[in-house]
Amino acid sequence: ARGKLPLPVEGSIKARFGSQRGSDERLSWDGLLIDAPEGTPVHAVHGGRVVFAEWLRGSGLLLILDHGQGYLSLYGHNQTLLHEVGTWVQPGEPVATVGRSGGQAVAGLYFSIRHKGRALDPLAWCMLSA
């Protein structure tokens, strides 16, 4: 699936993987921040099982999907979460709505892909356009 997954929401990318996060040079983004209107549906990039669906400090309302073989996708700063832990979701299925939870000044989606706990660049896995 590398390079073939859709982004979970349409919008401009406000922060890229590895770019500086805030004013501290030591902090960098471990995912993407995608600008999208509040309430916009967030879609699963691949099928999987919901393993986390609640508030997490710094991430706001966060949903994590386990895709198997150590791969996870994370969707943060949501307005609402549409599934509970244990639910299986299909590729492209809505899993949340874009929000500004977790201290964000403007609406947007935090999106990250992890493999065995290590953050990967989502743009290496996702297409920028359909």
Short mmCIF file of C-alpha atoms in Angstrom, two decimals:
data_model
loop_
_atom_site.label_atom_id
_atom_site.label_comp_id
_atom_site.label_asym_id
_atom_site.label_seq_id
_atom_site.Cartn_x
_atom_site.Cartn_y
_atom_site.Cartn_z
CA ALA A 1 0.00 0.00 0.00
CA ARG A 2 3.04 2.29 0.23
CA GLY A 3 2.44 5.38 -1.89
CA LYS A 4 -1.11 4.36 -2.76
CA LEU A 5 -3.17 5.35 0.29
CA PRO A 6 -5.47 8.37 0.19
CA LEU A 7 -5.03 11.19 2.69
CA PRO A 8 -7.74 10.97 5.38
CA VAL A 9 -9.14 14.41 4.57
CA GLU A 10 -8.84 16.92 1.71
CA GLY A 11 -7.03 20.12 2.58
CA SER A 12 -3.72 21.92 2.48
CA ILE A 13 -0.83 20.57 4.52
CA LYS A 14 0.07 23.08 7.23
CA ALA A 15 2.91 21.07 8.80
CA ARG A 16 4.95 18.25 7.28
CA PHE A 17 6.69 15.29 8.86
CA GLY A 18 10.07 16.38 10.23
CA SER A 19 9.39 20.13 10.05
CA GLN A 20 9.98 22.29 13.11
CA ARG A 21 7.10 22.30 15.58
CA GLY A 22 6.58 25.69 17.18
CA SER A 23 9.47 27.93 18.20
CA ASP A 24 11.64 25.18 19.75
CA GLU A 25 14.19 23.94 17.20
CA ARG A 26 14.42 20.61 19.05
CA LEU A 27 10.77 19.75 18.38
CA SER A 28 9.59 18.40 15.04
CA TRP A 29 6.35 17.06 13.63
CA ASP A 30 6.00 13.25 13.63
CA GLY A 31 3.07 13.39 11.23
CA LEU A 32 1.07 15.88 9.17
CA LEU A 33 -1.21 18.73 10.15
CA ILE A 34 -3.87 19.08 7.45
CA ASP A 35 -6.00 22.24 7.25
CA ALA A 36 -9.70 21.38 6.83
CA PRO A 37 -13.00 22.94 7.91
CA GLU A 38 -14.39 21.92 11.28
CA GLY A 39 -16.88 19.06 10.94
CA THR A 40 -15.35 17.65 7.74
CA PRO A 41 -15.43 13.82 7.73
CA VAL A 42 -12.09 12.10 8.41
CA HIS A 43 -11.69 8.81 6.52
CA ALA A 44 -9.69 5.70 7.39
CA VAL A 45 -6.71 5.44 5.02
CA HIS A 46 -6.79 1.62 5.28
CA GLY A 47 -8.98 -0.97 6.94
CA GLY A 48 -8.30 -1.82 10.56
CA ARG A 49 -9.49 -2.08 14.15
CA VAL A 50 -9.97 0.89 16.48
CA VAL A 51 -7.55 0.45 19.40
CA PHE A 52 -7.85 3.94 20.95
CA ALA A 53 -10.71 6.43 20.82
CA GLU A 54 -10.68 9.13 23.48
CA TRP A 55 -9.10 12.36 24.67
CA LEU A 56 -5.29 12.48 24.86
CA ARG A 57 -3.44 15.51 26.19
CA GLY A 58 -1.85 17.41 23.30
CA SER A 59 -3.78 15.46 20.66
CA GLY A 60 -7.33 16.21 21.74
CA LEU A 61 -9.89 13.66 20.61
CA LEU A 62 -7.67 10.96 19.11
CA LEU A 63 -8.56 7.80 17.18
CA ILE A 64 -5.95 5.12 16.46
CA LEU A 65 -6.43 2.30 13.95
CA ASP A 66 -4.39 -0.92 14.07
CA HIS A 67 -3.84 -2.21 10.53
CA GLY A 68 -1.89 -5.32 11.54
CA GLN A 69 1.79 -6.22 11.17
CA GLY A 70 2.72 -3.40 13.56
CA TYR A 71 1.16 -0.57 11.49
CA LEU A 72 -1.02 2.11 13.10
CA SER A 73 -2.64 5.29 11.80
CA LEU A 74 -3.45 8.16 14.17
CA TYR A 75 -6.10 10.86 13.68
CA GLY A 76 -6.06 13.75 16.17
CA HIS A 77 -7.60 17.13 17.08
CA ASN A 78 -11.04 15.82 16.11
CA GLN A 79 -14.41 17.37 16.89
CA THR A 80 -16.12 13.97 17.21
CA LEU A 81 -15.05 10.32 17.12
CA LEU A 82 -17.38 8.03 15.17
CA HIS A 83 -16.23 4.61 16.46
CA GLU A 84 -15.45 2.91 19.75
CA VAL A 85 -12.48 0.70 20.65
CA GLY A 86 -12.86 -2.75 19.11
CA THR A 87 -14.76 -1.58 16.02
CA TRP A 88 -13.49 -2.75 12.62
CA VAL A 89 -13.52 -0.11 9.89
CA GLN A 90 -13.15 -0.38 6.14
CA PRO A 91 -10.83 1.72 3.94
CA GLY A 92 -12.41 5.12 3.29
CA GLU A 93 -14.97 4.77 6.07
CA PRO A 94 -15.53 7.95 8.15
CA VAL A 95 -13.88 7.57 11.58
CA ALA A 96 -14.08 11.13 12.98
CA THR A 97 -14.81 14.75 12.10
CA VAL A 98 -12.19 17.51 11.90
CA GLY A 99 -12.00 19.76 14.92
CA ARG A 100 -9.71 21.89 17.02
CA SER A 101 -9.51 19.79 20.19
CA GLY A 102 -6.28 19.56 22.15
CA GLY A 103 -5.49 23.25 22.21
CA GLN A 104 -5.56 24.05 18.49
CA ALA A 105 -6.38 27.65 17.53
CA VAL A 106 -7.81 26.60 14.16
CA ALA A 107 -9.48 23.46 12.86
CA GLY A 108 -7.28 20.80 11.30
CA LEU A 109 -6.40 17.13 11.39
CA TYR A 110 -3.24 15.65 12.89
CA PHE A 111 -2.41 12.48 10.93
CA SER A 112 0.43 10.07 11.61
CA ILE A 113 1.50 6.58 10.55
CA ARG A 114 3.54 4.39 12.89
CA HIS A 115 5.27 1.06 12.43
CA LYS A 116 6.22 -0.80 15.60
CA GLY A 117 6.15 2.50 17.48
CA ARG A 118 8.29 4.45 15.01
CA ALA A 119 6.78 7.44 13.21
CA LEU A 120 6.88 7.25 9.41
CA ASP A 121 6.42 10.06 6.89
CA PRO A 122 2.73 9.84 5.85
CA LEU A 123 3.54 11.39 2.47
CA ALA A 124 5.64 8.31 1.64
CA TRP A 125 2.46 6.26 2.10
CA CYS A 126 -0.29 8.57 0.85
CA MET A 127 -1.10 10.17 -2.49
CA LEU A 128 -1.48 13.94 -2.50
CA SER A 129 -4.31 13.71 -5.05
CA ALA A 130 -6.65 11.00 -6.24
#
